[in-house]
mmCIF file of C-alpha atoms and ligand atoms in Angstrom:
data_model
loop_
_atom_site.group_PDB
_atom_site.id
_atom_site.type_symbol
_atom_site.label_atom_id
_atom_site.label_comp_id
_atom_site.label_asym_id
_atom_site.label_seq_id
_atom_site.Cartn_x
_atom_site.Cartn_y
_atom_site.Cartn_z
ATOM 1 C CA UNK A 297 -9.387 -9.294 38.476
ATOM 2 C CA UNK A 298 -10.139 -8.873 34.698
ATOM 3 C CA UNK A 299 -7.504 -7.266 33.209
ATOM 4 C CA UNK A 300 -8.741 -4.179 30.886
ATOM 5 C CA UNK A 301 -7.234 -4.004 27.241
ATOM 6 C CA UNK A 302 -6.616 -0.839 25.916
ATOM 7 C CA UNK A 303 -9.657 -0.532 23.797
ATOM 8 C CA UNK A 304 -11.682 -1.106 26.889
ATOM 9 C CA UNK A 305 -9.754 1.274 29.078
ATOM 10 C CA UNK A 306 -10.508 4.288 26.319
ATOM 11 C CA UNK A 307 -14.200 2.940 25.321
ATOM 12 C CA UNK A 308 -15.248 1.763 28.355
ATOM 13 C CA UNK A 309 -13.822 3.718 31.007
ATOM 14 C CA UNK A 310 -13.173 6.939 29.969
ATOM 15 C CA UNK A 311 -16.086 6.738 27.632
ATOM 16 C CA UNK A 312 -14.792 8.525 24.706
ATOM 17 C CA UNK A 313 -12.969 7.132 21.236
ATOM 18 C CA UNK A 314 -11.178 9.091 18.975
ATOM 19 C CA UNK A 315 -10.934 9.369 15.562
ATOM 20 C CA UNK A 316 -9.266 7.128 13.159
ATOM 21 C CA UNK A 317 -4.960 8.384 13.352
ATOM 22 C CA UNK A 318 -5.342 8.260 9.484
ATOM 23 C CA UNK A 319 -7.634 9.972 7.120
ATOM 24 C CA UNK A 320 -7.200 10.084 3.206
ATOM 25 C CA UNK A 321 -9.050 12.644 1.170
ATOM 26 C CA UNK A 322 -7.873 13.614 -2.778
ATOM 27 C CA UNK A 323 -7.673 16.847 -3.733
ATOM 28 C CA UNK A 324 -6.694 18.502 -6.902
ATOM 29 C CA UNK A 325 -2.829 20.075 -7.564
ATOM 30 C CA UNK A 326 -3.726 23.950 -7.166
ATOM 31 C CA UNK A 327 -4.657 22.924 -3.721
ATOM 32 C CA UNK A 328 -1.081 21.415 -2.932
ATOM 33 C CA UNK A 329 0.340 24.013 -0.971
ATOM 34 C CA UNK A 330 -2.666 24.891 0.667
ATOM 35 C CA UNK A 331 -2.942 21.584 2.195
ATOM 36 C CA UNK A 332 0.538 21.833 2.900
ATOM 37 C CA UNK A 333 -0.369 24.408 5.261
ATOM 38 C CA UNK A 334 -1.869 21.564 7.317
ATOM 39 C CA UNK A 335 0.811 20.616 10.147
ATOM 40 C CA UNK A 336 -1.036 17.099 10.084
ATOM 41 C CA UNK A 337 -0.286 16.128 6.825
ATOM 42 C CA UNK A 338 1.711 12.930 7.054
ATOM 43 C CA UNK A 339 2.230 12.424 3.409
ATOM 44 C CA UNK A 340 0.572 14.096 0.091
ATOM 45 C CA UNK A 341 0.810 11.491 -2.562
ATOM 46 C CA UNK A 342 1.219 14.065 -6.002
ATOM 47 C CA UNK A 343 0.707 11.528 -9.219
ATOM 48 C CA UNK A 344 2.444 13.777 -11.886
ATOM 49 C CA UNK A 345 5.263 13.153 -14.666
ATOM 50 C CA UNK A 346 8.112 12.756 -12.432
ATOM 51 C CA UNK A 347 8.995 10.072 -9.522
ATOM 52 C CA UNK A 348 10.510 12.626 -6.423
ATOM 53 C CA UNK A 349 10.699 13.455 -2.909
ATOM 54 C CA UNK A 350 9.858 17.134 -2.537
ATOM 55 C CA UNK A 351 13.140 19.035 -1.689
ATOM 56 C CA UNK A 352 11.652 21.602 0.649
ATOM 57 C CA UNK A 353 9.039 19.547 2.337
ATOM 58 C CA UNK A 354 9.478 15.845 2.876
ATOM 59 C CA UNK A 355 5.941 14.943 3.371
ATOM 60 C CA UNK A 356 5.348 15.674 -0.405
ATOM 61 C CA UNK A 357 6.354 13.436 -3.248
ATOM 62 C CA UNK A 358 5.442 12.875 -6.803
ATOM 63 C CA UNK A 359 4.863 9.362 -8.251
ATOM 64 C CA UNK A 360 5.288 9.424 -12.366
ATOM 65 C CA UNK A 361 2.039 7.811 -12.757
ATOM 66 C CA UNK A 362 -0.705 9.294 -15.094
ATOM 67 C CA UNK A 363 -4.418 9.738 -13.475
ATOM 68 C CA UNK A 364 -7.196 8.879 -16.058
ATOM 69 C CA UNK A 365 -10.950 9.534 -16.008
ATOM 70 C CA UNK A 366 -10.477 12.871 -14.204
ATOM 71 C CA UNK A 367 -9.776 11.344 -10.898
ATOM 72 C CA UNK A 368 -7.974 14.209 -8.480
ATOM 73 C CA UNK A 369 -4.548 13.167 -8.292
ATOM 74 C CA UNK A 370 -3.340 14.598 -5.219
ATOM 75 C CA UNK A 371 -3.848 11.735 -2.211
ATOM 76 C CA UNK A 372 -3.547 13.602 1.116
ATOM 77 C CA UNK A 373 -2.881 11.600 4.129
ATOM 78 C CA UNK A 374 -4.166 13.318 7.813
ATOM 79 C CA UNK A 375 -2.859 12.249 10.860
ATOM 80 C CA UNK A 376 -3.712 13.780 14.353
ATOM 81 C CA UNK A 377 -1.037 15.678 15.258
ATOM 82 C CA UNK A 378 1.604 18.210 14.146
ATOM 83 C CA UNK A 379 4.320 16.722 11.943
ATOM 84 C CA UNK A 380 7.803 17.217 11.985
ATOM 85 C CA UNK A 381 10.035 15.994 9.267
ATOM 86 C CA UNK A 382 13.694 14.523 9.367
ATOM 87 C CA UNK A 383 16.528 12.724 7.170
ATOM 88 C CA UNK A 384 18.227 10.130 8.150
ATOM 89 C CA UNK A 385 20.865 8.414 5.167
ATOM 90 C CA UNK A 386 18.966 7.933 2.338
ATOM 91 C CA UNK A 387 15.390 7.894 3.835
ATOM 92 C CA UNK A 388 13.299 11.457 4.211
ATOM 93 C CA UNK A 389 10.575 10.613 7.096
ATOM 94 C CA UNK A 390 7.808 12.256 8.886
ATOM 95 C CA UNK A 391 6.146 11.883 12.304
ATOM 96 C CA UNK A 392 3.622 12.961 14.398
ATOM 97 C CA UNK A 393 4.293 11.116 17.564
ATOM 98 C CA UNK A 394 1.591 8.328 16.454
ATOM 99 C CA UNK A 395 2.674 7.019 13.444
ATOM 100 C CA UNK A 396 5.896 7.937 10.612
ATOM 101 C CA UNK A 397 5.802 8.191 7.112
ATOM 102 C CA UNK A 398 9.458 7.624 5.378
ATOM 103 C CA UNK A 399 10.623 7.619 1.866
ATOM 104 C CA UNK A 400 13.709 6.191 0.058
ATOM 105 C CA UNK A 401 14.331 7.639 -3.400
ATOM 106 C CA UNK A 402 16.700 5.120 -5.708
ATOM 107 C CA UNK A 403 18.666 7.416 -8.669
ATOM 108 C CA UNK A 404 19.183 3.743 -10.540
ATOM 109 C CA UNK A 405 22.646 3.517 -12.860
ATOM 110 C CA UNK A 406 23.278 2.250 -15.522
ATOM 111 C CA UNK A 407 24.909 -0.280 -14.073
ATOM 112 C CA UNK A 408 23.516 -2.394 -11.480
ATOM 113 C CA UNK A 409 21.830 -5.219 -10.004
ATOM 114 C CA UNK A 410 17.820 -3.815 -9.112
ATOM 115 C CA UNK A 411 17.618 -6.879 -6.647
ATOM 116 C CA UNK A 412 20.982 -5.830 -4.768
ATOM 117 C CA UNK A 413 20.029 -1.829 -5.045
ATOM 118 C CA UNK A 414 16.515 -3.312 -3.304
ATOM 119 C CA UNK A 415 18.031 -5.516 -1.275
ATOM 120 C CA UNK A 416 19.913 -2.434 0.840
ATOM 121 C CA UNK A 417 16.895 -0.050 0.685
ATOM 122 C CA UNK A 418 14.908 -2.561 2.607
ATOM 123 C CA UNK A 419 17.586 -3.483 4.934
ATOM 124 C CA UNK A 420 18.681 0.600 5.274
ATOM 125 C CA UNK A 421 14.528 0.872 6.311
ATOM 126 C CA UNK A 422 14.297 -1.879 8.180
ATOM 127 C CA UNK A 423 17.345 -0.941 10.445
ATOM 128 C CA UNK A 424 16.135 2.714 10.270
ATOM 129 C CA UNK A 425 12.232 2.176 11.408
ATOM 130 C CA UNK A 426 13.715 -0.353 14.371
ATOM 131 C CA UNK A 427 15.820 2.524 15.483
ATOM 132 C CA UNK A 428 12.839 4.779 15.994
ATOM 133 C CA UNK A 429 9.497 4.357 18.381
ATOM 134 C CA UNK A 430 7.820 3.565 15.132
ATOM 135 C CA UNK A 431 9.044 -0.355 14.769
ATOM 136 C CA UNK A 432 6.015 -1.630 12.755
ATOM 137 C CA UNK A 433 5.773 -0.691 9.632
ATOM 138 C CA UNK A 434 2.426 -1.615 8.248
ATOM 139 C CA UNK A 435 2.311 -0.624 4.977
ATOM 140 C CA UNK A 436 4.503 0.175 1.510
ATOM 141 C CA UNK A 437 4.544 1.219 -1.777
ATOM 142 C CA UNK A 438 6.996 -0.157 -4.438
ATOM 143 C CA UNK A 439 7.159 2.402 -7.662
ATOM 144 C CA UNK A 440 9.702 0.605 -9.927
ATOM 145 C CA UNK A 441 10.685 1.537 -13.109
ATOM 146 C CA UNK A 442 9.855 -0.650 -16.110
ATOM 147 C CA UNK A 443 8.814 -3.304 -13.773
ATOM 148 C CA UNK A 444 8.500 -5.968 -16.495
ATOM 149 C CA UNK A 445 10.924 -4.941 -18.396
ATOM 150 C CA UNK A 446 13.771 -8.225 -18.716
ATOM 151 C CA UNK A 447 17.375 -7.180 -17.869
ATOM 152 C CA UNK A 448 20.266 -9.887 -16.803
ATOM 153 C CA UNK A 449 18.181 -12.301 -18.348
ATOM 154 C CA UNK A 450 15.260 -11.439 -15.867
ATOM 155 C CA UNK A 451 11.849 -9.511 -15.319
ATOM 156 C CA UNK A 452 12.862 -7.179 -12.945
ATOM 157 C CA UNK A 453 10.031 -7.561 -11.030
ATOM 158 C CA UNK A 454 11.301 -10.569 -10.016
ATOM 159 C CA UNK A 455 14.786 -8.777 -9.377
ATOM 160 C CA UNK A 456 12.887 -6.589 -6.878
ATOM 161 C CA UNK A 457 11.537 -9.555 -5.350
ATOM 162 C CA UNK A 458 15.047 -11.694 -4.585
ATOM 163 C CA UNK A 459 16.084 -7.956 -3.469
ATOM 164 C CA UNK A 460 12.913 -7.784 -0.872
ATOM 165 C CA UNK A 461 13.840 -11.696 0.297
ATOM 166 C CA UNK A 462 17.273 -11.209 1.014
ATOM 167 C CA UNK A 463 16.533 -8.151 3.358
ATOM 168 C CA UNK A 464 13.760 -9.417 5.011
ATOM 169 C CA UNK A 465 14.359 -13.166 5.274
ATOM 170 C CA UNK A 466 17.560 -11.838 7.480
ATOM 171 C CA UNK A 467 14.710 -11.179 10.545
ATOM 172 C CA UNK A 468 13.897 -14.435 12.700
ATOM 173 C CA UNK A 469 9.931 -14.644 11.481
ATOM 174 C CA UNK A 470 9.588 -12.838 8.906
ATOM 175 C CA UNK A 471 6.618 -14.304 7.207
ATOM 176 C CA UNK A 472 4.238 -13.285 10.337
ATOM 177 C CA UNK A 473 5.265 -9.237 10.362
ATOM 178 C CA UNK A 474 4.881 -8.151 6.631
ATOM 179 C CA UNK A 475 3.224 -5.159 5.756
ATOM 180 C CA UNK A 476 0.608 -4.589 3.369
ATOM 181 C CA UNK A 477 1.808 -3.552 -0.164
ATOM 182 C CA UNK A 478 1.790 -2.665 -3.196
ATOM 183 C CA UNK A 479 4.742 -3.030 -6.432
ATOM 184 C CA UNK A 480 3.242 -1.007 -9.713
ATOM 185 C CA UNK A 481 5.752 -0.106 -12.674
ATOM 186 C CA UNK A 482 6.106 3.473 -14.124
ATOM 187 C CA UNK A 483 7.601 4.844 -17.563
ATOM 188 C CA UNK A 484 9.851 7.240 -15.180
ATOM 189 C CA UNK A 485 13.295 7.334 -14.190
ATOM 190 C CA UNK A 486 13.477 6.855 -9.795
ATOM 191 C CA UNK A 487 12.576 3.914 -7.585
ATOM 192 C CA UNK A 488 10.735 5.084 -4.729
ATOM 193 C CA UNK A 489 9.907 2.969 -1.494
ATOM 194 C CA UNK A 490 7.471 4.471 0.675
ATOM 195 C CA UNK A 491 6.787 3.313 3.886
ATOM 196 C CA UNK A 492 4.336 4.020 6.863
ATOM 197 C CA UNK A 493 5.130 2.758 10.155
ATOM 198 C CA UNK A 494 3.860 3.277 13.872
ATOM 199 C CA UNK A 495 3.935 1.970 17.514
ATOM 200 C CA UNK A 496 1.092 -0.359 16.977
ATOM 201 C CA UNK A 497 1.697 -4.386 15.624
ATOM 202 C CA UNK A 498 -0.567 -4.905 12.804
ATOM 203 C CA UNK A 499 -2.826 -7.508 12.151
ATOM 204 C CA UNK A 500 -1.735 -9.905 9.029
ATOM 205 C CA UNK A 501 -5.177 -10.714 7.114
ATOM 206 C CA UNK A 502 -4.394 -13.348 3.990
ATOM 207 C CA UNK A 503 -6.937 -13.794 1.451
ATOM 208 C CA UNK A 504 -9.103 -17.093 1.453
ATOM 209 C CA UNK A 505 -9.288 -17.247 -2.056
ATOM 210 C CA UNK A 506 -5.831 -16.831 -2.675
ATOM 211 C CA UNK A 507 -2.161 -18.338 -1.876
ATOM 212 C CA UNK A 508 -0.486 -16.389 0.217
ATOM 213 C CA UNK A 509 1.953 -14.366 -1.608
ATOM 214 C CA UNK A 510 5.248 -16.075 0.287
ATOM 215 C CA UNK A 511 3.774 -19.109 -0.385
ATOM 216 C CA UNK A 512 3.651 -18.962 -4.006
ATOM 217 C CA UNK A 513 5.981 -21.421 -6.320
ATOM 218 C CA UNK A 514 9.036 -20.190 -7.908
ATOM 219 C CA UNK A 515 7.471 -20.124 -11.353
ATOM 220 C CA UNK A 516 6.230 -16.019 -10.477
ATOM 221 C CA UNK A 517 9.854 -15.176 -8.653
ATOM 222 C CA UNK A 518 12.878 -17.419 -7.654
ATOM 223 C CA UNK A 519 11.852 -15.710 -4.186
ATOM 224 C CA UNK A 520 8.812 -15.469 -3.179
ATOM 225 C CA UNK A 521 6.990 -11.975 -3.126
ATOM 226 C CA UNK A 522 6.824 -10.761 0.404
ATOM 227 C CA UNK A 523 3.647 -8.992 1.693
ATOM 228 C CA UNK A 524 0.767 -9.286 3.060
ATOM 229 C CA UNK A 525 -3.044 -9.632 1.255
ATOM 230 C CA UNK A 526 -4.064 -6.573 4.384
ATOM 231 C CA UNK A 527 -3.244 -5.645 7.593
ATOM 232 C CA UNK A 528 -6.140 -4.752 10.191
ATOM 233 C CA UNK A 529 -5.076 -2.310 12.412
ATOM 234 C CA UNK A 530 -6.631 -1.859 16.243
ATOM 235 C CA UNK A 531 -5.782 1.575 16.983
ATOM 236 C CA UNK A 532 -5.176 3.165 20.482
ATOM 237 C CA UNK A 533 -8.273 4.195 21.786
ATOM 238 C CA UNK A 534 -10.101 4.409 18.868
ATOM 239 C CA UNK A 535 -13.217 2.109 18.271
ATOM 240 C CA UNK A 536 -13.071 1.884 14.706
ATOM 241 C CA UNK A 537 -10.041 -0.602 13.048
ATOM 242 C CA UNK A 538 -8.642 0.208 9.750
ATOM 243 C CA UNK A 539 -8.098 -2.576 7.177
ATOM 244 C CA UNK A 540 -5.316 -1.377 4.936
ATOM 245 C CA UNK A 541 -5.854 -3.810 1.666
ATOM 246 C CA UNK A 542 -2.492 -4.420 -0.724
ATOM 247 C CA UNK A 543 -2.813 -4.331 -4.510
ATOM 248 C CA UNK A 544 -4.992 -7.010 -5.206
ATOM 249 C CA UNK A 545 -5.289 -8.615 -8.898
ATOM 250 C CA UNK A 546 -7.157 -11.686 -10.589
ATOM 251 C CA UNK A 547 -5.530 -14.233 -8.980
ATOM 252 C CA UNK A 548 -7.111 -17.122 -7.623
ATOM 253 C CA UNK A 549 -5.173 -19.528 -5.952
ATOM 254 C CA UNK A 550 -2.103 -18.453 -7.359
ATOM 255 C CA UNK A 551 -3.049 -18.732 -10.862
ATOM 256 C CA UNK A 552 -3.433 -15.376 -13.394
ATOM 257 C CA UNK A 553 -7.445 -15.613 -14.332
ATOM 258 C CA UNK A 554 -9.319 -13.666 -17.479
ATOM 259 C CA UNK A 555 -5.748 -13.271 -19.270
ATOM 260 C CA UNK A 556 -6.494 -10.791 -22.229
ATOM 261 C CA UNK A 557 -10.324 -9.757 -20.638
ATOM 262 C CA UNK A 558 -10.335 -6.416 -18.439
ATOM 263 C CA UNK A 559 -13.813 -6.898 -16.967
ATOM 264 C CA UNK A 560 -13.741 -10.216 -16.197
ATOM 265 C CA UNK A 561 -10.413 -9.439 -14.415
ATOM 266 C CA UNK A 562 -11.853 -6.127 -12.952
ATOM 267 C CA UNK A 563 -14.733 -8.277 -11.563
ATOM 268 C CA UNK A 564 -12.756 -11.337 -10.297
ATOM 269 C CA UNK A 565 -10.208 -8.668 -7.992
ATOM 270 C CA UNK A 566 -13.521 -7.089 -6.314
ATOM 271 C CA UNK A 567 -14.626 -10.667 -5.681
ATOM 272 C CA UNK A 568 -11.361 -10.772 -3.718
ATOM 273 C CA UNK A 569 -11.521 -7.958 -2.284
ATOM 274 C CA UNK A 570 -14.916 -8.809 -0.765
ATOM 275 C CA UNK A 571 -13.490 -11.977 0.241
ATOM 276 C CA UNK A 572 -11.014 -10.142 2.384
ATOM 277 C CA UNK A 573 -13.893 -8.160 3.805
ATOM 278 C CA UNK A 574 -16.037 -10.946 4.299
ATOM 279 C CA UNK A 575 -13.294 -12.818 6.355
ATOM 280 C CA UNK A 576 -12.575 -9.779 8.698
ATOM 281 C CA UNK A 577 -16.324 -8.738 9.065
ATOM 282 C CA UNK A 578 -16.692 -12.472 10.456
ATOM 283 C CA UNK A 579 -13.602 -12.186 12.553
ATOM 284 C CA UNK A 580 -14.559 -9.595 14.095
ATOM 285 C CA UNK A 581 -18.123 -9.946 14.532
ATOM 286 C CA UNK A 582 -18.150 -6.545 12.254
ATOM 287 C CA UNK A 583 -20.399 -6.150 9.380
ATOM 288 C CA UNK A 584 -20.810 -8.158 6.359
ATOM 289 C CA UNK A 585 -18.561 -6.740 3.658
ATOM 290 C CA UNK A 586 -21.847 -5.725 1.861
ATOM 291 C CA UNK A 587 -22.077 -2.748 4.392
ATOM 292 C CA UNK A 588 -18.633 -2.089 4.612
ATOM 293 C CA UNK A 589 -17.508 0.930 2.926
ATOM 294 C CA UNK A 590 -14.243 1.117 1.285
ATOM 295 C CA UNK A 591 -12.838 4.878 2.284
ATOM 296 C CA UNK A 592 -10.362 4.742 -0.425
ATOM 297 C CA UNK A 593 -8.777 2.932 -3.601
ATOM 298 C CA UNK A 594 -6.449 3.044 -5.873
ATOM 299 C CA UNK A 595 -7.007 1.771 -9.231
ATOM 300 C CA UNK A 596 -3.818 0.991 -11.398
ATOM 301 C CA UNK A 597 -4.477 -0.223 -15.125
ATOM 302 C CA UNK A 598 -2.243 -0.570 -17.930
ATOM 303 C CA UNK A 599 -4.565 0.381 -21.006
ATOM 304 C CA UNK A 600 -5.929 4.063 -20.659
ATOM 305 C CA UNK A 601 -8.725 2.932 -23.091
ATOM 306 C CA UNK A 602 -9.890 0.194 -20.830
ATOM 307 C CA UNK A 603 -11.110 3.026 -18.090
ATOM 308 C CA UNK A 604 -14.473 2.886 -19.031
ATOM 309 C CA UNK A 605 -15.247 -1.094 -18.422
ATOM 310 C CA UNK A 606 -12.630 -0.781 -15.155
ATOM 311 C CA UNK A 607 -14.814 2.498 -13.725
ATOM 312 C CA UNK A 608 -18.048 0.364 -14.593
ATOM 313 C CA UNK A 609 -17.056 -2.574 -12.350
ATOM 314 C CA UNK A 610 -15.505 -0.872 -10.099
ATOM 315 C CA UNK A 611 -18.629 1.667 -10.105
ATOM 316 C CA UNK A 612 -20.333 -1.473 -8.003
ATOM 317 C CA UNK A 613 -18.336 -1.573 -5.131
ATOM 318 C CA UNK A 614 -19.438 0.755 -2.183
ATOM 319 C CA UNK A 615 -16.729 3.168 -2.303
ATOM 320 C CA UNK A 616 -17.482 6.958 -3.370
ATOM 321 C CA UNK A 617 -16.273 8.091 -6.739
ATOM 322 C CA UNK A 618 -14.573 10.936 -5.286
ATOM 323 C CA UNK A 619 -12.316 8.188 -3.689
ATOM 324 C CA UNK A 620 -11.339 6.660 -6.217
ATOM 325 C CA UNK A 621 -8.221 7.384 -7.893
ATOM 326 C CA UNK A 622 -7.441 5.531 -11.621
ATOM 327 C CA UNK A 623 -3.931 5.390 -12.412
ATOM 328 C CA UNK A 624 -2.112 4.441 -15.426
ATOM 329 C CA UNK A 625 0.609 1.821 -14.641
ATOM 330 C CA UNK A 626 2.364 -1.327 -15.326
ATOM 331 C CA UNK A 627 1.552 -4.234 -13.245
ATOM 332 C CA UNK A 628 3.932 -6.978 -11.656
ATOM 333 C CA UNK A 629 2.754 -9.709 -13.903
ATOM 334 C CA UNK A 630 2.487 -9.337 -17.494
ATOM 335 C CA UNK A 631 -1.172 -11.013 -18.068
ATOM 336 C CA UNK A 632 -2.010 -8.683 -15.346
ATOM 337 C CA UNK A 633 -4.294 -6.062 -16.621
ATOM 338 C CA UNK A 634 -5.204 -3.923 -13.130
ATOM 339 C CA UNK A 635 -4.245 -3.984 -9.416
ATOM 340 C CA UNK A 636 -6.703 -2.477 -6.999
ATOM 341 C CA UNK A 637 -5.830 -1.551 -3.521
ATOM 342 C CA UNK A 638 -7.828 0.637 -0.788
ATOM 343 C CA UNK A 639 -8.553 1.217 3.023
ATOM 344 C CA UNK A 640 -11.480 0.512 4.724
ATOM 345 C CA UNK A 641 -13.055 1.711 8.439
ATOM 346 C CA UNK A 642 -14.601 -1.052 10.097
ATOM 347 C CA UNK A 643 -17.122 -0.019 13.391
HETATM 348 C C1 LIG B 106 -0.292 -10.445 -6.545
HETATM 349 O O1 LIG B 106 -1.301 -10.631 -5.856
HETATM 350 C C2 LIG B 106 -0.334 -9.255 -7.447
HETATM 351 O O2 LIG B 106 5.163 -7.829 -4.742
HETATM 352 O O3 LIG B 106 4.674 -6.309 -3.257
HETATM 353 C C3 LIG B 106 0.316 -7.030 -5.500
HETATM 354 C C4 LIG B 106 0.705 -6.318 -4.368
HETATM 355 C C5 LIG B 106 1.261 -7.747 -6.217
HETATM 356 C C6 LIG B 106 2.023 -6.312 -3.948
HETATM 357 C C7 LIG B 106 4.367 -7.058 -4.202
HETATM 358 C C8 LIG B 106 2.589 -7.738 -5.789
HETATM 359 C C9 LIG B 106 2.967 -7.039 -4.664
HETATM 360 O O4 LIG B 106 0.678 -11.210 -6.534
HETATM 361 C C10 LIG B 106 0.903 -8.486 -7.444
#
């Protein structure tokens, strides 16, 4: 007998799908506690002066990262189901009884060591997430003060990294679970790690063009970064599969390229990005990436005046302008001008 897979059981047998668990939509900040209202918000993303977890309601934080070119800068994440909200130690989380959404706030002191404070936020999340019915934590957003900033003698991006090793090199292989991410700098006091985790494994997708990030020499961190390029994720039931992409940059290889030129960078990071498509299309027998639509991206650039040659580039991809958010931030390597990351529905 031919044992039915999920998919099948809900697409074939019972004939119906459902809807992606995740939908992102941006809205402006009047419309903040209105959407609040929503009991399947998962998480509202507010990009404002300040890096926070909302007191009141967990599901809302602010990252202290400037939005340029008018873009809304409220990024509201739907689920399916009604949310309930919870602290456990340090980390504020929200679930729906699909998927969780959890947040760890660092107040940094004066005096420390960023890669030990990293070091236990991963392994207090890691510990947490396994505790819960939400082991797989898919992907997670690194907000990190003055990320390039040198202190001990180091770039503390590279601090965060050794931090992010030690954690999760501790986990028998590591290398084949990590979650799509992204690691931006802001101007604004808080490091924030937020995380989104559920009952399904995802899929690790590396990028053909590139080196995968934990394989990169020590040159760009004494330990490597670890994350993967996307995740593709086969939801329950539901006939379409998400591809959640991390912050991608002009790297090819593993090499910086267009140091100093914005477009040339802007255009080699959507030639990456449709290498990431392309590769999953063909995987999965899907469409070529030249159909695909991207549902939603994040733009980060350093140089508010560059928007105009970033929006142009970016202009070409097939992603709505209402879906686009541009943000002002730091990147994780200096000659790094933007880092683009997004989510895409695949049928
Ligand atoms: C790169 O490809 C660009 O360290 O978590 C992008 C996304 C980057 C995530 C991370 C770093 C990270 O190496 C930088």
């Amino acid at each position: 007998m031919k044992v039915m897979t999920t998919r099948e059981t809900f697409s074939g047998v019972n004939n119906h799908t459902r809807e992606t668990p995740l939908k992102i939509e941006l809205a402006s900040a009047e419309d903040i506690n209105s959407i609040l209202q929503n009991d399947d918000v998962l998480m509202a993303v507010n990009f404002s002066s300040k890096t926070a977890v909302d007191r009141d309601d967990p599901r809302l934080i602010s990252v202290g990262l400037d939005t340029l070119g008018n873009s809304l800068p409220v990024e509201v994440w739907h689920g399916t189901g009604q949310v309930t909200s919870h602290r456990e130690g340090r980390i504020n989380w929200n679930e729906n009884g699909d998927l969780l959404f959890g947040h760890l706030l660092i107040d940094e002191p004066d005096t420390s060591n960023l890669d030990v404070l990293i070091e236990q936020a991963y392994i207090e999340i890691s510990a947490f997430v396994n505790s819960t019915a939400y082991p797989h934590v898919f992907r997670i957003w690194n907000y990190i003060p003055g990320i390039n900033r040198i202190e001990n003698g180091i770039e503390r991006y590279k601090s965060f990294c050794i931090g992010r090793h030690a954690a999760l090199s501790l986990q028998p292989d590591f290398r084949l679970t990590l979650p799509a991410a992204s690691a931006v700098g802001t101007d604004v006091p808080g490091i924030l790690v937020s995380f989104a985790s559920g009952k399904v494994k995802p899929v690790q997708v590396e990028n053909t063009r590139q080196v995968s990030a934990y394989h990169y020499p020590p040159v760009y961190s004494p330990r490597s970064p670890l994350f993967s390029r996307a995740v593709l994720m086969n939801w329950n039931g539901c006939e379409a599969q998400q591809l959640y992409i991390s912050g991608t940059s002009s790297i090819v290889g593993h090499e910086t390229r267009h140091t100093g030129d914005i477009s040339a960078q802007a255009e080699e990071t959507c030639m990456n990005i449709d290498a990431l498509l392309d590769d999953v299309a063909r995987r999965n027998g899907k469409k070529s990436a030249r159909e695909i639509t991207l549902s939603s991206l994040r733009v980060y650039f350093r140089h508010p005046e560059q928007l105009e040659p970033v929006r142009e580039i970016i202009g070409r991809q097939a992603v709505s302008p209402k879906n686009i958010v541009y943000l002002k931030a730091d990147i994780c390597r200096m000659n790094l001008l933007l880092e683009i990351e997004g989510i895409t529905n695949l049928f």
